[in-house]
């Protein structure tokens, strides 16, 4: 409240749903491998998103649409605003200006109560897993179901065991997080998010905190989710291989701006923007 | 009834009167001759046989002194003294003195002893005005104690007459404890032990034993005060912790004022203000209840800081994870944050409990009958330090196990939070032996490993705690604090010069 803020950018009001869908389709039709359906609306719409922390402007006029079942991988150097954008989508950060709409419903305008309802549909996987250390793996997966979705303990337990099985941790259900490796913890965190049956899963650098040998297990789980569950996913990552193989669309961000977006092969093999090229060049050189 | 019978003549009425008179006289006749007016019992005393005290204990050898004056015109040829049941003259020796004024009469006495009876036959009659004194050494009063009267009979003018019971002698019951003390008294090693000035003054075995017994009620009062006060302190502490974290500035200011004043003034002073201030206002509360109130209020300020630091030490990511699942603030707090806070603050809260328990001793200054008060009184009576040592032992009985528990819990917490937590219970599949994509458990990866900031906050929560064990509570952070600072903090009671000690404190006001 007391902090000095830079002037809030003037932003046009959010577009009407049908209108926006049409424009978004025109914009995205050649940029993604997503199979469009007639009359489809984007699952998540980001319009003119601006975010600043005090004087530090992190996002400048970001526009992005994510279609149902689409896997969007966001790439970019550290500090480019990828994570902040992701955190704005479920309002862990409050945007300075702009609109984020989930199924044409404005997240940015939501009140606190509605926010809890909205977040049920927006699962999130964190860089640092953020498992609840006082609960076992199974209880971690159950707690959201029982407290937020109001499922019975039995239902929640059944779902939890099924999801833990899906991430290959059925035999770790009663382990405490501290007894699990980082990779195992992250897979429990994915199970926790998926057990809520969200419509969108947000991945915030899910493998960055892991030792290299533990990364594959987590990526395999994510790959499985993307290919077999038809889940809408927005993934912020540095895993180029994953992006190339799994993504329907790759978005490259730098300095709080979407610099380039397109089909994975296009972006990786023929980057149009020199900054993208430089970043990918750097990465592959290493 | 007699008077209502109209048919009865004067004769008959007289007869009735006579009969009544005879009955009355007969009753008197039983009483009068046996009440030995011939002998006035002046005194009956017993010499103290209590170790270090002035009491007379039953069942243990003592000396009975019994004196009576022979009334004018009477002659006494013998006296029999009787003790209540369980008393005993067996094995005693008796000295009989007959005084005529200040002159001692050359009278021999034959003494026969049988259980509770002691028969004295005088070789020469004691006459009117004579003082008869009987001293019986190595006799025993009944072990059950109580007010004991010496009774008996006297041979007055050749006739047996009952003595008036002597004045009562207060006898202390001989408990197993007394018996043990007596047994100790007789042991040569105890005598040798006590002959050392230090040991005898600080660790006198007999007194240690009696101290334990007489300090016990005080110990219970201490425990009761702190055990009753603590739940209230925890509730109040939680309230003020949340108030201090509130968004509203005024609410925060109230909490900060409350906490800082209570933590910034000595408990001793708070006790004085409450105990002397409230009666001045006409508010009279029972001492023990007021003691509970003062302790609860005082502890609540410390607990508020402990809880606040604990809650703030929970990583941001925990809130975010809970929020991303759609939990509201209450659910986040009750299901995620507070359960973790409890685990984190448990050692610190236990330490505060220990402090509170010890600080009940300050209540002795205002007359609460607790452990310190009892030991002070006993030391005053005996002139020996041993009761204080007994009090110390009573304090340690409670604090030592708690201190041990604190360090155990801390060690476990540090281990589990650093990610290398305890291995699964036996029977569960070994983490490394199972076919798994990333089988090896990597230590140090748990997300909840406290960041340095968290540790600083935890530390900041207890800068004013008073003893070493409380400082040790910041154990998970211990390896990051230089040894000299820990040492200094255990000496000065605060973390000196530390940014940590002031960081969490004052920025709010």
Short mmCIF file of N, CA, C and O in Angstrom, two decimals, chain A residues 90-198:
data_model
loop_
_atom_site.label_atom_id
_atom_site.label_comp_id
_atom_site.label_asym_id
_atom_site.label_seq_id
_atom_site.Cartn_x
_atom_site.Cartn_y
_atom_site.Cartn_z
N UNK A 90 -3.28 -17.96 -11.52
CA UNK A 90 -4.14 -18.35 -10.40
C UNK A 90 -4.06 -17.36 -9.24
O UNK A 90 -4.34 -17.69 -8.10
N UNK A 91 -3.66 -16.16 -9.61
CA UNK A 91 -3.76 -15.02 -8.70
C UNK A 91 -2.91 -15.18 -7.43
O UNK A 91 -3.22 -14.64 -6.38
N UNK A 92 -1.82 -15.96 -7.54
CA UNK A 92 -0.86 -15.92 -6.43
C UNK A 92 -0.17 -14.56 -6.46
O UNK A 92 0.34 -14.08 -5.47
N UNK A 93 -0.13 -13.98 -7.68
CA UNK A 93 0.28 -12.58 -7.82
C UNK A 93 -0.91 -11.82 -8.38
O UNK A 93 -1.66 -12.35 -9.20
N UNK A 94 -1.08 -10.61 -7.91
CA UNK A 94 -2.16 -9.78 -8.44
C UNK A 94 -1.59 -8.90 -9.56
O UNK A 94 -0.64 -8.16 -9.33
N UNK A 95 -2.15 -9.01 -10.75
CA UNK A 95 -1.63 -8.21 -11.87
C UNK A 95 -1.81 -6.72 -11.59
O UNK A 95 -2.75 -6.31 -10.91
N UNK A 96 -0.90 -5.94 -12.12
CA UNK A 96 -1.02 -4.50 -11.99
C UNK A 96 -2.11 -3.99 -12.93
O UNK A 96 -2.88 -3.10 -12.58
N UNK A 97 -2.14 -4.55 -14.11
CA UNK A 97 -3.18 -4.16 -15.08
C UNK A 97 -3.37 -5.30 -16.05
O UNK A 97 -2.53 -6.19 -16.15
N UNK A 98 -4.47 -5.28 -16.79
CA UNK A 98 -4.73 -6.32 -17.76
C UNK A 98 -5.75 -7.31 -17.27
O UNK A 98 -6.27 -7.18 -16.16
N UNK A 99 -6.03 -8.31 -18.13
CA UNK A 99 -7.09 -9.26 -17.79
C UNK A 99 -6.59 -10.68 -17.96
O UNK A 99 -5.82 -10.97 -18.88
N UNK A 100 -7.04 -11.53 -17.06
CA UNK A 100 -6.86 -12.95 -17.25
C UNK A 100 -8.23 -13.56 -17.13
O UNK A 100 -8.95 -13.28 -16.16
N UNK A 101 -8.63 -14.34 -18.13
CA UNK A 101 -9.96 -14.93 -18.09
C UNK A 101 -9.85 -16.44 -18.17
O UNK A 101 -9.07 -16.98 -18.97
N UNK A 102 -10.58 -17.10 -17.31
CA UNK A 102 -10.63 -18.54 -17.34
C UNK A 102 -12.03 -18.91 -17.81
O UNK A 102 -13.02 -18.55 -17.17
N UNK A 103 -12.11 -19.53 -18.96
CA UNK A 103 -13.41 -19.84 -19.58
C UNK A 103 -14.27 -18.58 -19.65
O UNK A 103 -15.42 -18.57 -19.20
N UNK A 104 -13.67 -17.51 -20.13
CA UNK A 104 -14.34 -16.22 -20.29
C UNK A 104 -14.78 -15.58 -18.98
O UNK A 104 -15.57 -14.63 -18.97
N UNK A 105 -14.28 -16.10 -17.88
CA UNK A 105 -14.62 -15.55 -16.56
C UNK A 105 -13.36 -14.84 -16.06
O UNK A 105 -12.28 -15.43 -16.03
N UNK A 106 -13.51 -13.60 -15.67
CA UNK A 106 -12.33 -12.81 -15.33
C UNK A 106 -11.76 -13.21 -13.96
O UNK A 106 -12.40 -13.04 -12.93
N UNK A 107 -10.57 -13.79 -13.99
CA UNK A 107 -9.89 -14.12 -12.73
C UNK A 107 -9.44 -12.85 -12.04
O UNK A 107 -9.49 -12.71 -10.83
N UNK A 108 -9.02 -11.91 -12.86
CA UNK A 108 -8.45 -10.68 -12.31
C UNK A 108 -9.46 -9.87 -11.52
O UNK A 108 -9.09 -9.11 -10.63
N UNK A 109 -10.76 -10.06 -11.85
CA UNK A 109 -11.77 -9.28 -11.14
C UNK A 109 -12.37 -10.07 -9.98
O UNK A 109 -13.19 -9.54 -9.24
N UNK A 110 -11.97 -11.33 -9.83
CA UNK A 110 -12.63 -12.21 -8.86
C UNK A 110 -12.42 -11.74 -7.43
O UNK A 110 -11.37 -11.21 -7.07
N UNK A 111 -13.47 -11.92 -6.64
CA UNK A 111 -13.34 -11.63 -5.21
C UNK A 111 -12.71 -12.83 -4.51
O UNK A 111 -12.58 -13.90 -5.08
N UNK A 112 -12.37 -12.61 -3.25
CA UNK A 112 -11.64 -13.65 -2.52
C UNK A 112 -12.36 -14.99 -2.54
O UNK A 112 -11.75 -16.03 -2.73
N UNK A 113 -13.68 -14.95 -2.32
CA UNK A 113 -14.43 -16.21 -2.25
C UNK A 113 -14.44 -16.91 -3.59
O UNK A 113 -14.21 -18.11 -3.67
N UNK A 114 -14.71 -16.12 -4.64
CA UNK A 114 -14.74 -16.70 -5.98
C UNK A 114 -13.37 -17.24 -6.36
O UNK A 114 -13.25 -18.20 -7.10
N UNK A 115 -12.35 -16.59 -5.81
CA UNK A 115 -10.98 -16.97 -6.13
C UNK A 115 -10.73 -18.42 -5.70
O UNK A 115 -10.14 -19.21 -6.44
N UNK A 116 -11.20 -18.77 -4.49
CA UNK A 116 -11.04 -20.14 -4.01
C UNK A 116 -11.72 -21.10 -4.96
O UNK A 116 -11.19 -22.18 -5.27
N UNK A 117 -12.90 -20.72 -5.45
CA UNK A 117 -13.62 -21.57 -6.39
C UNK A 117 -12.85 -21.72 -7.69
O UNK A 117 -12.74 -22.81 -8.24
N UNK A 118 -12.32 -20.59 -8.18
CA UNK A 118 -11.58 -20.62 -9.43
C UNK A 118 -10.33 -21.48 -9.32
O UNK A 118 -9.99 -22.22 -10.23
N UNK A 119 -9.66 -21.37 -8.18
CA UNK A 119 -8.39 -22.07 -8.03
C UNK A 119 -8.57 -23.58 -8.03
O UNK A 119 -7.63 -24.31 -8.32
N UNK A 120 -9.78 -24.03 -7.67
CA UNK A 120 -10.05 -25.46 -7.75
C UNK A 120 -9.79 -25.99 -9.15
O UNK A 120 -9.42 -27.13 -9.35
N UNK A 121 -10.06 -25.12 -10.14
CA UNK A 121 -9.94 -25.55 -11.53
C UNK A 121 -8.55 -25.31 -12.10
O UNK A 121 -8.29 -25.63 -13.24
N UNK A 122 -7.69 -24.68 -11.32
CA UNK A 122 -6.35 -24.33 -11.79
C UNK A 122 -5.32 -24.99 -10.88
O UNK A 122 -4.94 -24.44 -9.86
N UNK A 123 -4.90 -26.16 -11.24
CA UNK A 123 -3.89 -26.86 -10.43
C UNK A 123 -2.53 -26.24 -10.65
O UNK A 123 -2.24 -25.69 -11.71
N UNK A 124 -1.68 -26.31 -9.60
CA UNK A 124 -0.35 -25.71 -9.76
C UNK A 124 0.70 -26.64 -9.17
O UNK A 124 0.52 -27.21 -8.10
N UNK A 125 1.80 -26.76 -9.90
CA UNK A 125 2.94 -27.53 -9.42
C UNK A 125 4.11 -26.57 -9.29
O UNK A 125 4.42 -25.84 -10.23
N UNK A 126 4.72 -26.55 -8.11
CA UNK A 126 5.72 -25.52 -7.81
C UNK A 126 7.13 -26.04 -8.03
O UNK A 126 7.41 -27.24 -7.95
N UNK A 127 8.02 -25.09 -8.24
CA UNK A 127 9.44 -25.43 -8.37
C UNK A 127 9.95 -26.18 -7.14
O UNK A 127 10.68 -27.13 -7.24
N UNK A 128 9.52 -25.71 -5.95
CA UNK A 128 10.01 -26.31 -4.71
C UNK A 128 9.02 -27.31 -4.12
O UNK A 128 8.99 -27.51 -2.92
N UNK A 129 8.18 -27.88 -4.95
CA UNK A 129 7.20 -28.92 -4.59
C UNK A 129 6.15 -28.40 -3.62
O UNK A 129 4.97 -28.62 -3.81
N UNK A 130 6.61 -27.77 -2.51
CA UNK A 130 5.69 -27.25 -1.50
C UNK A 130 4.71 -28.29 -0.99
O UNK A 130 3.53 -28.02 -0.80
N UNK A 131 5.20 -29.50 -0.78
CA UNK A 131 4.36 -30.50 -0.11
C UNK A 131 4.20 -30.07 1.34
O UNK A 131 5.02 -29.33 1.89
N UNK A 132 3.11 -30.53 1.97
CA UNK A 132 2.90 -30.23 3.38
C UNK A 132 3.72 -31.23 4.21
O UNK A 132 3.40 -32.42 4.21
N UNK A 133 4.75 -30.78 4.89
CA UNK A 133 5.70 -31.72 5.49
C UNK A 133 5.11 -32.52 6.65
O UNK A 133 5.67 -33.54 7.03
N UNK A 134 4.00 -32.04 7.21
CA UNK A 134 3.43 -32.75 8.36
C UNK A 134 2.44 -33.83 7.92
O UNK A 134 1.87 -34.51 8.76
N UNK A 135 2.25 -33.97 6.61
CA UNK A 135 1.29 -34.96 6.11
C UNK A 135 2.03 -35.98 5.25
O UNK A 135 2.99 -35.63 4.56
N UNK A 136 1.54 -37.21 5.25
CA UNK A 136 2.14 -38.24 4.41
C UNK A 136 1.79 -37.94 2.95
O UNK A 136 0.96 -37.08 2.65
N UNK A 137 2.45 -38.69 2.06
CA UNK A 137 2.21 -38.48 0.64
C UNK A 137 0.71 -38.59 0.34
O UNK A 137 0.13 -37.73 -0.34
N UNK A 138 0.10 -39.63 0.87
CA UNK A 138 -1.32 -39.87 0.61
C UNK A 138 -2.16 -38.70 1.15
O UNK A 138 -3.04 -38.19 0.46
N UNK A 139 -1.84 -38.29 2.39
CA UNK A 139 -2.62 -37.20 3.00
C UNK A 139 -2.43 -35.90 2.24
O UNK A 139 -3.35 -35.08 2.16
N UNK A 140 -1.24 -35.69 1.69
CA UNK A 140 -1.01 -34.51 0.87
C UNK A 140 -1.97 -34.48 -0.31
O UNK A 140 -2.48 -33.42 -0.68
N UNK A 141 -2.18 -35.65 -0.89
CA UNK A 141 -3.06 -35.72 -2.06
C UNK A 141 -4.52 -35.64 -1.64
O UNK A 141 -5.37 -35.18 -2.39
N UNK A 142 -4.80 -36.06 -0.42
CA UNK A 142 -6.20 -36.10 0.04
C UNK A 142 -6.72 -34.75 0.53
O UNK A 142 -7.91 -34.46 0.41
N UNK A 143 -5.84 -33.94 1.12
CA UNK A 143 -6.34 -32.82 1.92
C UNK A 143 -7.15 -31.83 1.09
O UNK A 143 -8.20 -31.34 1.52
N UNK A 144 -6.69 -31.55 -0.13
CA UNK A 144 -7.44 -30.62 -0.97
C UNK A 144 -8.81 -31.19 -1.32
O UNK A 144 -9.82 -30.47 -1.33
N UNK A 145 -8.83 -32.48 -1.60
CA UNK A 145 -10.10 -33.11 -1.98
C UNK A 145 -11.12 -33.02 -0.85
O UNK A 145 -12.29 -32.72 -1.07
N UNK A 146 -10.67 -33.32 0.37
CA UNK A 146 -11.63 -33.35 1.47
C UNK A 146 -12.01 -31.94 1.91
O UNK A 146 -13.17 -31.65 2.17
N UNK A 147 -11.03 -31.05 1.98
CA UNK A 147 -11.32 -29.72 2.53
C UNK A 147 -11.98 -28.80 1.51
O UNK A 147 -12.82 -27.99 1.87
N UNK A 148 -11.56 -28.92 0.26
CA UNK A 148 -12.04 -27.96 -0.73
C UNK A 148 -13.17 -28.55 -1.56
O UNK A 148 -14.20 -27.90 -1.78
N UNK A 149 -13.00 -29.79 -2.03
CA UNK A 149 -14.03 -30.38 -2.89
C UNK A 149 -15.11 -31.06 -2.06
O UNK A 149 -16.16 -31.43 -2.58
N UNK A 150 -14.84 -31.26 -0.77
CA UNK A 150 -15.86 -31.86 0.08
C UNK A 150 -16.06 -33.34 -0.16
O UNK A 150 -17.09 -33.90 0.17
N UNK A 151 -15.04 -33.99 -0.74
CA UNK A 151 -15.16 -35.44 -0.92
C UNK A 151 -15.03 -36.14 0.43
O UNK A 151 -14.40 -35.61 1.35
N UNK A 152 -15.62 -37.33 0.54
CA UNK A 152 -15.46 -38.09 1.79
C UNK A 152 -14.04 -38.63 1.86
O UNK A 152 -13.32 -38.67 0.86
N UNK A 153 -13.67 -39.04 3.06
CA UNK A 153 -12.32 -39.55 3.25
C UNK A 153 -12.05 -40.76 2.36
O UNK A 153 -10.96 -40.89 1.79
N UNK A 154 -13.07 -41.61 2.24
CA UNK A 154 -12.90 -42.84 1.45
C UNK A 154 -12.67 -42.50 -0.02
O UNK A 154 -11.74 -43.00 -0.66
N UNK A 155 -13.53 -41.61 -0.54
CA UNK A 155 -13.37 -41.19 -1.93
C UNK A 155 -12.00 -40.59 -2.16
O UNK A 155 -11.31 -40.93 -3.11
N UNK A 156 -11.63 -39.69 -1.24
CA UNK A 156 -10.37 -38.98 -1.39
C UNK A 156 -9.20 -39.95 -1.34
O UNK A 156 -8.24 -39.82 -2.10
N UNK A 157 -9.30 -40.94 -0.46
CA UNK A 157 -8.21 -41.89 -0.32
C UNK A 157 -8.08 -42.74 -1.59
O UNK A 157 -6.98 -42.98 -2.07
N UNK A 158 -9.23 -43.14 -2.14
CA UNK A 158 -9.23 -43.95 -3.35
C UNK A 158 -8.57 -43.16 -4.49
O UNK A 158 -7.69 -43.65 -5.20
N UNK A 159 -9.01 -41.90 -4.62
CA UNK A 159 -8.46 -41.03 -5.66
C UNK A 159 -6.96 -40.82 -5.45
O UNK A 159 -6.17 -40.88 -6.39
N UNK A 160 -6.59 -40.61 -4.17
CA UNK A 160 -5.19 -40.35 -3.86
C UNK A 160 -4.33 -41.55 -4.25
O UNK A 160 -3.27 -41.39 -4.88
N UNK A 161 -4.79 -42.75 -3.90
CA UNK A 161 -4.00 -43.93 -4.22
C UNK A 161 -3.92 -44.12 -5.73
O UNK A 161 -2.86 -44.49 -6.26
N UNK A 162 -5.01 -43.81 -6.42
CA UNK A 162 -5.00 -43.95 -7.87
C UNK A 162 -4.00 -42.97 -8.48
O UNK A 162 -3.20 -43.34 -9.36
N UNK A 163 -4.01 -41.73 -8.00
CA UNK A 163 -3.10 -40.73 -8.56
C UNK A 163 -1.65 -41.03 -8.21
O UNK A 163 -0.75 -40.81 -9.01
N UNK A 164 -1.43 -41.52 -6.98
CA UNK A 164 -0.06 -41.88 -6.61
C UNK A 164 0.42 -43.05 -7.46
O UNK A 164 1.59 -43.11 -7.84
N UNK A 165 -0.50 -43.95 -7.77
CA UNK A 165 -0.14 -45.06 -8.63
C UNK A 165 0.23 -44.55 -10.02
O UNK A 165 1.19 -44.99 -10.62
N UNK A 166 -0.53 -43.56 -10.48
CA UNK A 166 -0.28 -43.02 -11.81
C UNK A 166 1.09 -42.37 -11.91
O UNK A 166 1.70 -42.35 -12.98
N UNK A 167 1.58 -41.81 -10.80
CA UNK A 167 2.92 -41.20 -10.84
C UNK A 167 3.97 -42.17 -10.34
O UNK A 167 5.11 -41.79 -10.05
N UNK A 168 3.58 -43.45 -10.19
CA UNK A 168 4.54 -44.49 -9.84
C UNK A 168 4.96 -44.50 -8.38
O UNK A 168 6.05 -44.93 -8.04
N UNK A 169 4.09 -44.01 -7.50
CA UNK A 169 4.47 -43.94 -6.09
C UNK A 169 3.46 -44.64 -5.19
O UNK A 169 3.30 -44.28 -4.03
N UNK A 170 2.79 -45.66 -5.74
CA UNK A 170 1.78 -46.35 -4.94
C UNK A 170 2.39 -46.90 -3.65
O UNK A 170 1.75 -46.89 -2.60
N UNK A 171 3.65 -47.33 -3.74
CA UNK A 171 4.27 -47.93 -2.55
C UNK A 171 4.82 -46.89 -1.59
O UNK A 171 5.37 -47.21 -0.55
N UNK A 172 4.67 -45.61 -1.92
CA UNK A 172 5.18 -44.56 -1.03
C UNK A 172 4.03 -43.78 -0.35
O UNK A 172 4.25 -42.72 0.22
N UNK A 173 2.84 -44.31 -0.45
CA UNK A 173 1.66 -43.55 0.00
C UNK A 173 1.78 -43.09 1.45
O UNK A 173 1.34 -42.00 1.79
N UNK A 174 2.39 -43.91 2.28
CA UNK A 174 2.43 -43.55 3.71
C UNK A 174 3.74 -42.91 4.11
O UNK A 174 3.99 -42.71 5.30
N UNK A 175 4.59 -42.58 3.15
CA UNK A 175 5.85 -41.93 3.50
C UNK A 175 5.62 -40.45 3.77
O UNK A 175 4.75 -39.82 3.18
N UNK A 176 6.43 -39.92 4.65
CA UNK A 176 6.40 -38.47 4.86
C UNK A 176 7.26 -37.82 3.76
O UNK A 176 8.21 -38.43 3.27
N UNK A 177 6.93 -36.57 3.41
CA UNK A 177 7.70 -35.91 2.35
C UNK A 177 9.21 -35.96 2.61
O UNK A 177 9.99 -36.14 1.67
N UNK A 178 9.61 -35.80 3.88
CA UNK A 178 11.04 -35.76 4.17
C UNK A 178 11.71 -37.10 3.87
O UNK A 178 12.93 -37.18 3.77
N UNK A 179 10.90 -38.15 3.76
CA UNK A 179 11.48 -39.46 3.48
C UNK A 179 11.58 -39.73 1.98
O UNK A 179 12.05 -40.78 1.58
N UNK A 180 11.11 -38.78 1.20
CA UNK A 180 11.09 -38.98 -0.24
C UNK A 180 12.18 -38.13 -0.90
O UNK A 180 12.56 -37.08 -0.40
N UNK A 181 12.64 -38.61 -2.04
CA UNK A 181 13.60 -37.81 -2.81
C UNK A 181 12.87 -36.63 -3.43
O UNK A 181 11.64 -36.59 -3.47
N UNK A 182 13.65 -35.69 -3.94
CA UNK A 182 13.05 -34.52 -4.56
C UNK A 182 12.13 -34.90 -5.72
O UNK A 182 11.02 -34.39 -5.85
N UNK A 183 12.60 -35.84 -6.53
CA UNK A 183 11.80 -36.26 -7.68
C UNK A 183 10.50 -36.90 -7.23
O UNK A 183 9.42 -36.64 -7.80
N UNK A 184 10.60 -37.72 -6.18
CA UNK A 184 9.39 -38.35 -5.67
C UNK A 184 8.44 -37.31 -5.09
O UNK A 184 7.23 -37.37 -5.30
N UNK A 185 9.01 -36.33 -4.39
CA UNK A 185 8.16 -35.27 -3.83
C UNK A 185 7.44 -34.52 -4.94
O UNK A 185 6.25 -34.21 -4.82
N UNK A 186 8.15 -34.24 -6.02
CA UNK A 186 7.53 -33.48 -7.09
C UNK A 186 6.42 -34.31 -7.74
O UNK A 186 5.39 -33.77 -8.12
N UNK A 187 6.62 -35.61 -7.80
CA UNK A 187 5.57 -36.45 -8.39
C UNK A 187 4.36 -36.51 -7.48
O UNK A 187 3.23 -36.54 -7.95
N UNK A 188 4.60 -36.51 -6.16
CA UNK A 188 3.47 -36.44 -5.23
C UNK A 188 2.74 -35.11 -5.43
O UNK A 188 1.51 -35.05 -5.45
N UNK A 189 3.51 -34.04 -5.62
CA UNK A 189 2.90 -32.72 -5.82
C UNK A 189 2.03 -32.72 -7.09
O UNK A 189 0.96 -32.12 -7.11
N UNK A 190 2.51 -33.41 -8.13
CA UNK A 190 1.71 -33.49 -9.36
C UNK A 190 0.42 -34.28 -9.08
O UNK A 190 -0.67 -33.87 -9.47
N UNK A 191 0.58 -35.38 -8.34
CA UNK A 191 -0.61 -36.18 -7.99
C UNK A 191 -1.59 -35.34 -7.19
O UNK A 191 -2.80 -35.41 -7.39
N UNK A 192 -1.06 -34.51 -6.29
CA UNK A 192 -1.92 -33.66 -5.47
C UNK A 192 -2.72 -32.70 -6.34
O UNK A 192 -3.91 -32.49 -6.12
N UNK A 193 -2.05 -32.15 -7.35
CA UNK A 193 -2.74 -31.19 -8.21
C UNK A 193 -3.75 -31.92 -9.11
O UNK A 193 -4.88 -31.46 -9.28
N UNK A 194 -3.35 -33.08 -9.64
CA UNK A 194 -4.22 -33.78 -10.59
C UNK A 194 -5.45 -34.35 -9.88
O UNK A 194 -6.55 -34.40 -10.45
N UNK A 195 -5.29 -34.74 -8.61
CA UNK A 195 -6.39 -35.34 -7.87
C UNK A 195 -7.57 -34.38 -7.73
O UNK A 195 -8.70 -34.81 -7.47
N UNK A 196 -7.31 -33.10 -7.88
CA UNK A 196 -8.41 -32.12 -7.78
C UNK A 196 -9.19 -32.06 -9.09
O UNK A 196 -10.15 -31.30 -9.19
N UNK A 197 -8.77 -32.81 -10.09
CA UNK A 197 -9.36 -32.78 -11.42
C UNK A 197 -9.50 -31.35 -11.93
O UNK A 197 -10.60 -30.90 -12.28
N UNK A 198 -8.38 -30.64 -11.99
CA UNK A 198 -8.46 -29.25 -12.48
C UNK A 198 -8.64 -29.25 -13.99
O UNK A 198 -8.44 -30.27 -14.64
#
